[in-house]
PDB file of C-alpha atoms in Angstrom:
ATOM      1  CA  UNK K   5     -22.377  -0.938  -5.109  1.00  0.00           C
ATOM      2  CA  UNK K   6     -20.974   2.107  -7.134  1.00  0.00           C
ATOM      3  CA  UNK K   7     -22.805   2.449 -10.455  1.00  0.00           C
ATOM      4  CA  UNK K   8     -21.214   2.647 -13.339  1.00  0.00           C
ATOM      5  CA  UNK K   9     -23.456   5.270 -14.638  1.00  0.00           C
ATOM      6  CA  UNK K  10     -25.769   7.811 -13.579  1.00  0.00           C
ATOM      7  CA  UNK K  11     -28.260   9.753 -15.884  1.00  0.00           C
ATOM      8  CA  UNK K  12     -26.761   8.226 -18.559  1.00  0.00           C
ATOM      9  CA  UNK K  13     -23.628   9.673 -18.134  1.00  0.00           C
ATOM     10  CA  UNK K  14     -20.583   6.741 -16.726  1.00  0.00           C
ATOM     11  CA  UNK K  15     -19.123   7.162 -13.271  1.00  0.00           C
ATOM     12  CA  UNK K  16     -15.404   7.734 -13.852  1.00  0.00           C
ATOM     13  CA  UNK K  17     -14.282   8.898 -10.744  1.00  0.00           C
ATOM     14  CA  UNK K  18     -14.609   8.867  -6.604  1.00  0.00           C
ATOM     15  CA  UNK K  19     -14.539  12.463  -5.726  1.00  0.00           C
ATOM     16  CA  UNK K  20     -12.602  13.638  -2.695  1.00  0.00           C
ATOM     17  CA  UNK K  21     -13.942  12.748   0.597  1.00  0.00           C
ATOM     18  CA  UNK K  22     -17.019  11.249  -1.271  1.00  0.00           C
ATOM     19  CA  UNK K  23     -18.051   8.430   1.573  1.00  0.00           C
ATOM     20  CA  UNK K  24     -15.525   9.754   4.031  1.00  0.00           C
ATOM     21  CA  UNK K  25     -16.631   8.655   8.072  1.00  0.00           C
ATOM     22  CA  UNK K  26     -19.423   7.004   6.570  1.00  0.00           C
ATOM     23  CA  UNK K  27     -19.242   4.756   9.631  1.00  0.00           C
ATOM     24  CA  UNK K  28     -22.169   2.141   8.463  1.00  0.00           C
ATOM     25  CA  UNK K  29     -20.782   1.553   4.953  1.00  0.00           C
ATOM     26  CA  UNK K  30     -19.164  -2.095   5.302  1.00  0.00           C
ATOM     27  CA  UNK K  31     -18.620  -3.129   1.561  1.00  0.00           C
ATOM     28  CA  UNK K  32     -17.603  -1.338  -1.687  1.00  0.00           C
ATOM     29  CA  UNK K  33     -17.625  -2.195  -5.266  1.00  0.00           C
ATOM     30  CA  UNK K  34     -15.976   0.109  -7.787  1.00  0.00           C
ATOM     31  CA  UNK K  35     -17.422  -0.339 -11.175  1.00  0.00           C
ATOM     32  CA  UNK K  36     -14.841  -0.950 -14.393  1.00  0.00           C
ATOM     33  CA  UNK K  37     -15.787   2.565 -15.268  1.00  0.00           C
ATOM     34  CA  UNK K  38     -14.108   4.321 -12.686  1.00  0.00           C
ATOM     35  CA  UNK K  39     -10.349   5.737 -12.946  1.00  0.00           C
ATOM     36  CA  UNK K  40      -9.709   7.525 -10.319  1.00  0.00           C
ATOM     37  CA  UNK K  41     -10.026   7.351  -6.177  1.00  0.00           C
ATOM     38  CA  UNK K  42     -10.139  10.556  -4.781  1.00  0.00           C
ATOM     39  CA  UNK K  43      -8.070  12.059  -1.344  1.00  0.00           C
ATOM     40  CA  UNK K  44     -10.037  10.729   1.632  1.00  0.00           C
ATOM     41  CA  UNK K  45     -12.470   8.830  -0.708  1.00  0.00           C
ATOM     42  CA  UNK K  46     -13.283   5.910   2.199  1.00  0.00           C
ATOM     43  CA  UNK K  47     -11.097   7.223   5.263  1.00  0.00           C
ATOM     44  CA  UNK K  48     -12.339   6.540   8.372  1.00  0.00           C
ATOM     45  CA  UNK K  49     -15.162   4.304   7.116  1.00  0.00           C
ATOM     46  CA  UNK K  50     -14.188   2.183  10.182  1.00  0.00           C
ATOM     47  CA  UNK K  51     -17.016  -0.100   9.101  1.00  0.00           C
ATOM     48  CA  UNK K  52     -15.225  -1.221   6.061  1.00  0.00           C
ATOM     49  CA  UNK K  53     -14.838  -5.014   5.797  1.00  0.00           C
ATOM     50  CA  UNK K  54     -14.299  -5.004   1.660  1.00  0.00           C
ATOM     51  CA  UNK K  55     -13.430  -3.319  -1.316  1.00  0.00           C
ATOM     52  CA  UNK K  56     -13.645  -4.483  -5.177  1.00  0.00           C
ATOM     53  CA  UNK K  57     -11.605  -2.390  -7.312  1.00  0.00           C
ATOM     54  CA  UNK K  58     -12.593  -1.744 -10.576  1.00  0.00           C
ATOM     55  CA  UNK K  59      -9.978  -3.167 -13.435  1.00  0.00           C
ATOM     56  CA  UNK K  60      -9.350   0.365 -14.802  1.00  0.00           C
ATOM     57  CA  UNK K  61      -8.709   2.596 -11.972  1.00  0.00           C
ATOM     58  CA  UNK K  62      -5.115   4.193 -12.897  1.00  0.00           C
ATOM     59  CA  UNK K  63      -5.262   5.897  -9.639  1.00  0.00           C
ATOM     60  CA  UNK K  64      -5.867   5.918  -5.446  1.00  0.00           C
ATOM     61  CA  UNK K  65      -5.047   9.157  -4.157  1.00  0.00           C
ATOM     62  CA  UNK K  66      -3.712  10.040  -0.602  1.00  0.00           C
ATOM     63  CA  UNK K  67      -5.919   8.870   2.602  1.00  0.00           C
ATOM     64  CA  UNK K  68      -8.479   6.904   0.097  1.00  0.00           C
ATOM     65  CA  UNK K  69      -8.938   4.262   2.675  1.00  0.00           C
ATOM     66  CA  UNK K  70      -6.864   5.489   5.189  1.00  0.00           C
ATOM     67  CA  UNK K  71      -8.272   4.458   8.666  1.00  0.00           C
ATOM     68  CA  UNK K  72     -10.373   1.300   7.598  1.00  0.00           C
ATOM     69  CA  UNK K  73      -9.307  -0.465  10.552  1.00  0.00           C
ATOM     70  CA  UNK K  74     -11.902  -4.061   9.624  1.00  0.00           C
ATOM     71  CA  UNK K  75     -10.495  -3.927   5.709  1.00  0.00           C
ATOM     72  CA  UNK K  76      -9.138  -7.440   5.525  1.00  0.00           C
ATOM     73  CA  UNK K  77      -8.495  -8.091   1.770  1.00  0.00           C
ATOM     74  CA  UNK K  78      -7.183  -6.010  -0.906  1.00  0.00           C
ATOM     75  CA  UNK K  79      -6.474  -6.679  -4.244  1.00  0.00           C
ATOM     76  CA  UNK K  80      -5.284  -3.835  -6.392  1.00  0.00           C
ATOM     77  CA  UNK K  81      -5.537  -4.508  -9.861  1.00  0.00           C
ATOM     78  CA  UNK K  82      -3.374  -4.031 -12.598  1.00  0.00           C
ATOM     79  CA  UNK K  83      -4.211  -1.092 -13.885  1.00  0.00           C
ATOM     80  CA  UNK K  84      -3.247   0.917 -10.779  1.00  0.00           C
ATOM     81  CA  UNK K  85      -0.135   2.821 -11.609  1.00  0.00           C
ATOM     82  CA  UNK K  86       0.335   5.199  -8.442  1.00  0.00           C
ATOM     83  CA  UNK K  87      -0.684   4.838  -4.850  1.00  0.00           C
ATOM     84  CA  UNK K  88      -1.077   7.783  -2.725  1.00  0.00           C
ATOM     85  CA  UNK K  89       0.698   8.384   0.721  1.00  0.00           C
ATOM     86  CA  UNK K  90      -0.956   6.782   3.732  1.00  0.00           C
ATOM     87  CA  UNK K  91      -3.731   5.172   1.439  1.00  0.00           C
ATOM     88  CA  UNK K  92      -4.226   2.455   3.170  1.00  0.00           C
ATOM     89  CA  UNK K  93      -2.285   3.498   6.497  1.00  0.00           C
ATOM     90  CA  UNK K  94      -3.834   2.456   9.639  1.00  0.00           C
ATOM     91  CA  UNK K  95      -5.680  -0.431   8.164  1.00  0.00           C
ATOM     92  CA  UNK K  96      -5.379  -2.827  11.134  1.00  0.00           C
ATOM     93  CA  UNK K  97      -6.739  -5.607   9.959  1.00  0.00           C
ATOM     94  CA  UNK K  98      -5.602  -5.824   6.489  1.00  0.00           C
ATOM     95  CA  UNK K  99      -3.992  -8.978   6.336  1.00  0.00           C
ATOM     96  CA  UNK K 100      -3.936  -9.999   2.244  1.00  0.00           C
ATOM     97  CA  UNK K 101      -2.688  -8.159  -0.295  1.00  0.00           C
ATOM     98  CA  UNK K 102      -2.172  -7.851  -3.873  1.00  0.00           C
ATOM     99  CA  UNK K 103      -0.285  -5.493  -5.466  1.00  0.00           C
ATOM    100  CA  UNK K 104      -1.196  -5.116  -9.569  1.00  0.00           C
ATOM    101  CA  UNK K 105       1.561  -5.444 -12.094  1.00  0.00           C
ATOM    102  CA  UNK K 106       1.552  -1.622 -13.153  1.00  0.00           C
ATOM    103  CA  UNK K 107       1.970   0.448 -10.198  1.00  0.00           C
ATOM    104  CA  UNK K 108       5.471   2.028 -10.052  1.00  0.00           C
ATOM    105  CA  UNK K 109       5.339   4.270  -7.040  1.00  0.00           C
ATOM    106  CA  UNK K 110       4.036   3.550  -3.245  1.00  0.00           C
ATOM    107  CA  UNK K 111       3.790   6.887  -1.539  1.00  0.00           C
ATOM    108  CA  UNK K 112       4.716   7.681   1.709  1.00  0.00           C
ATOM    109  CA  UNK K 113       3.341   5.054   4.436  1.00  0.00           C
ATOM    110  CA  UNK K 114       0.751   3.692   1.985  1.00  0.00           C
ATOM    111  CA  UNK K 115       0.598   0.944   4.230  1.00  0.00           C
ATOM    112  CA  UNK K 116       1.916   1.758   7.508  1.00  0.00           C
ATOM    113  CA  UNK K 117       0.092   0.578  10.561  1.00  0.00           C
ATOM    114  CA  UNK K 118      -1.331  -2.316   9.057  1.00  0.00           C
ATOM    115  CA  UNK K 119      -0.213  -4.470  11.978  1.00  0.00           C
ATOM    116  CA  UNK K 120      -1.644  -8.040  11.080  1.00  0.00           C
ATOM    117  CA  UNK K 121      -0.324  -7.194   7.433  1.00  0.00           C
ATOM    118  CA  UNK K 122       2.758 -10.604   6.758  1.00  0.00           C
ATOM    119  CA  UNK K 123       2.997 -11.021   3.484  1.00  0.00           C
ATOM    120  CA  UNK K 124       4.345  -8.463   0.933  1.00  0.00           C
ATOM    121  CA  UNK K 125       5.169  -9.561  -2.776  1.00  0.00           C
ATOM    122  CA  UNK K 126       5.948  -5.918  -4.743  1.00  0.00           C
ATOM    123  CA  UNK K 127       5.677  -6.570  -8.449  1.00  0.00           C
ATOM    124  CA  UNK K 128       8.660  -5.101 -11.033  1.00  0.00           C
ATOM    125  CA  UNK K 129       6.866  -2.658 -12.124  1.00  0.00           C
ATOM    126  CA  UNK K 130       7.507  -0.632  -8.747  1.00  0.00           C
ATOM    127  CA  UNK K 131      10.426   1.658  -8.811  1.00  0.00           C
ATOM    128  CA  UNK K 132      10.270   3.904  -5.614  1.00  0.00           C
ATOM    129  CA  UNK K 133       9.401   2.372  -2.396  1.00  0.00           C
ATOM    130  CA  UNK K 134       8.045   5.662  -0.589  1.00  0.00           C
ATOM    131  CA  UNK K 135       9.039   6.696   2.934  1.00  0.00           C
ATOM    132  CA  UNK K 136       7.519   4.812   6.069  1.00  0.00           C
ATOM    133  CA  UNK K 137       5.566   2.587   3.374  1.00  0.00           C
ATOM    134  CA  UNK K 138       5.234  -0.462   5.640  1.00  0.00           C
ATOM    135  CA  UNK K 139       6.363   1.098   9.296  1.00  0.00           C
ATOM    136  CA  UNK K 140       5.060  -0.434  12.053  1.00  0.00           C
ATOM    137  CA  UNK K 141       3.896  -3.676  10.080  1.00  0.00           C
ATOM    138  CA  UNK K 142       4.466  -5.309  13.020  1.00  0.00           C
ATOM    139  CA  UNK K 143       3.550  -8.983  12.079  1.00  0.00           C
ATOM    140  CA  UNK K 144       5.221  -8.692   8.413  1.00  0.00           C
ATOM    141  CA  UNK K 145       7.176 -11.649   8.098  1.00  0.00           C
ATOM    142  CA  UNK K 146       7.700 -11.918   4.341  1.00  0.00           C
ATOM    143  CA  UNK K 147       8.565  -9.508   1.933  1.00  0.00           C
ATOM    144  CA  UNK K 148       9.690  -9.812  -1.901  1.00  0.00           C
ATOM    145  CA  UNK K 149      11.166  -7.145  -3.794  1.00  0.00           C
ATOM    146  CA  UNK K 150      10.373  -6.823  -7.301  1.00  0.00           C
ATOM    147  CA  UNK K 151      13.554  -6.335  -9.847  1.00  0.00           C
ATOM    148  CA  UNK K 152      12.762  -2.532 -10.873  1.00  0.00           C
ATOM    149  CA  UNK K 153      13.094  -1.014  -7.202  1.00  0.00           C
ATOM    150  CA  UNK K 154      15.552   1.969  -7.508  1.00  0.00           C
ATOM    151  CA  UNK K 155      14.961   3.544  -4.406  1.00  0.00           C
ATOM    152  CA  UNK K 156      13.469   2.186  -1.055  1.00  0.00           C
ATOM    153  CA  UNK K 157      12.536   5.264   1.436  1.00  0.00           C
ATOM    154  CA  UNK K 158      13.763   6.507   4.582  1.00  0.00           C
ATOM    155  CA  UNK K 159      12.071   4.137   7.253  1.00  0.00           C
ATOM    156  CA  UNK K 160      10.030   2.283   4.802  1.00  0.00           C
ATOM    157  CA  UNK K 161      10.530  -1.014   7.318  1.00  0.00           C
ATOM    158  CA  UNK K 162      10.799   0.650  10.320  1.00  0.00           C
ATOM    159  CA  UNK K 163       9.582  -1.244  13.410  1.00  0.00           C
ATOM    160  CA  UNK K 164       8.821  -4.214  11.249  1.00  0.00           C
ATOM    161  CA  UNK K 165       9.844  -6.408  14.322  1.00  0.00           C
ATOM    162  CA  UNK K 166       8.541 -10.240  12.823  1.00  0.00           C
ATOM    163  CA  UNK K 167      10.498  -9.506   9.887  1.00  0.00           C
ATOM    164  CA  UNK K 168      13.866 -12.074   9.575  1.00  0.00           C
ATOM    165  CA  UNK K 169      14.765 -11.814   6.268  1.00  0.00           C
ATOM    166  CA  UNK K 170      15.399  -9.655   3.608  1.00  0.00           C
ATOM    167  CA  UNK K 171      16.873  -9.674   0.167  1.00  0.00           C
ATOM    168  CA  UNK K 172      17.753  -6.256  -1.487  1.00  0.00           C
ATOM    169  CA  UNK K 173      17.721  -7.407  -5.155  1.00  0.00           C
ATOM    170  CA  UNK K 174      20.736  -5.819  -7.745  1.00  0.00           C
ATOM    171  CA  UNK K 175      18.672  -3.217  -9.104  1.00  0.00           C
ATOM    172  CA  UNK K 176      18.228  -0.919  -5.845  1.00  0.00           C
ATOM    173  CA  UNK K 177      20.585   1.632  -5.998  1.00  0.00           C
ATOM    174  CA  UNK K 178      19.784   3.801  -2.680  1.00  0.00           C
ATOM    175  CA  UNK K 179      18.322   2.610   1.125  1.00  0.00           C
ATOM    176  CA  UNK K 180      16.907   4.884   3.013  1.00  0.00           C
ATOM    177  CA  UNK K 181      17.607   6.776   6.700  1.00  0.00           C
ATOM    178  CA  UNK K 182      16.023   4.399   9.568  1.00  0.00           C
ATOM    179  CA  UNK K 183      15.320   1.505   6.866  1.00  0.00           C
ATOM    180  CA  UNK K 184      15.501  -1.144   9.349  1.00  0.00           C
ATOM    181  CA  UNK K 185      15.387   0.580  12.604  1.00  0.00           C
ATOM    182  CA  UNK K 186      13.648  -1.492  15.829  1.00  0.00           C
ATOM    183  CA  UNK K 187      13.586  -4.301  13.569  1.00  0.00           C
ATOM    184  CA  UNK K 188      14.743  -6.290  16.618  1.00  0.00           C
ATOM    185  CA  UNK K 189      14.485  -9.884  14.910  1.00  0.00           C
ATOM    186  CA  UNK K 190      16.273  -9.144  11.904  1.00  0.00           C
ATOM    187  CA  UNK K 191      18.636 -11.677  11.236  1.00  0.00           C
ATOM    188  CA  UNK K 192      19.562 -11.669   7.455  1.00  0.00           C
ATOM    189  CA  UNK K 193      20.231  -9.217   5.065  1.00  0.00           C
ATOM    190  CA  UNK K 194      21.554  -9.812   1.502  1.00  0.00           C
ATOM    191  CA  UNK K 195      21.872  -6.196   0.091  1.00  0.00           C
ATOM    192  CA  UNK K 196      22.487  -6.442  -3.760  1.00  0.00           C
ATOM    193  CA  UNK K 197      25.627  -5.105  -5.975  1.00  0.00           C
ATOM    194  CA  UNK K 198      24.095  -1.968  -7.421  1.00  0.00           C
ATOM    195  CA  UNK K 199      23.677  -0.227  -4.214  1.00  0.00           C
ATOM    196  CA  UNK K 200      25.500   2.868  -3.373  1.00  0.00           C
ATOM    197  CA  UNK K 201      24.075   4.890  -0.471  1.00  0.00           C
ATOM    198  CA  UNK K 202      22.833   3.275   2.638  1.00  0.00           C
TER     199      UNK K 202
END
């Protein structure tokens, strides 16, 4: 458990590479207090079963939990407003997740690897899908796309090979290089009205 102050002063922010490797940490609670999630805050804590997010952090930089292959459950709360590339890539085991109502940009294969990952619901507020976001999700079966999406990356469901069905709502103007590429068991694809570069 994170404090949510120390020496009187309150703990606003995870500094880069704070617990980084820490191999033996195996659960994480972020105090209301803190903002911010550094670069490589929790990568590679491969002993990482859990995470509570705090209800203010505005931010979770690149790599913050990249490699935290036991992480089963995330919930990133509403106050979130930017997720940083691969910060949750490589997260094996993630299966749940919960994406808060303010974040508007996924970076580059936030979530990629996370091959037991099959449900994806991305909330409105979201308008740029990043690169490679969800490659290799190989067991993502599910995946809603919120209503403010403008622009869905280059391979951003790459090798996403449980995935059937997809609806590209109106809003989404451009789709990506290798969008759907290897995803073999694609069946259905309703690609909406506004879109004009595939």
């Amino acid at each position: 458990i994170i404090p949510s102050a120390t020496n009187g002063l309150p703990v606003t922010a995870i500094g880069t590479g704070a617990f980084q490797s820490k191999t033996a940490v195996t659960s994480v609670t972020i105090p209301d207090s803190v903002w911010s999630i550094g670069t490589n805050a929790f990568s590679n804590c491969t002993g990482l079963t859990n995470v509570a997010l705090g209800n203010n952090v505005t931010n979770i930089a690149d790599y913050a939990f990249y490699l935290c292959g036991k992480l089963t459950n995330v919930r990133i709360p509403d106050s979130v407003t930017s997720i940083g590339l691969l910060a949750f890539g490589s997260c094996a085991g993630l299966t749940n997740l919960t994406i808060g109502s303010s974040v508007n940009t996924i970076g580059y294969s936030a979530f990629g690897f996370c091959t037991n990952l099959s449900n994806v619901i991305i909330p409105d507020s979201v308008t740029n899908i990043g690169s490679d976001t969800f490659d290799y999700c190989i067991s993502l079966t599910n995946v809603a796309i919120g209503h403010g999406v403008l622009v869905i990356g280059d391979s951003a469901f790459h090798s996403c090979i449980s995935l059937t069905n997809l609806t590209i709502p109106n809003n989404v103007i451009t789709i990506g290089n290798y969008e759907f590429g290897f995803c073999t068991n694609l069946e259905n694809i309703s690609i909406g009205s506004d879109v004009s570069s595939i």
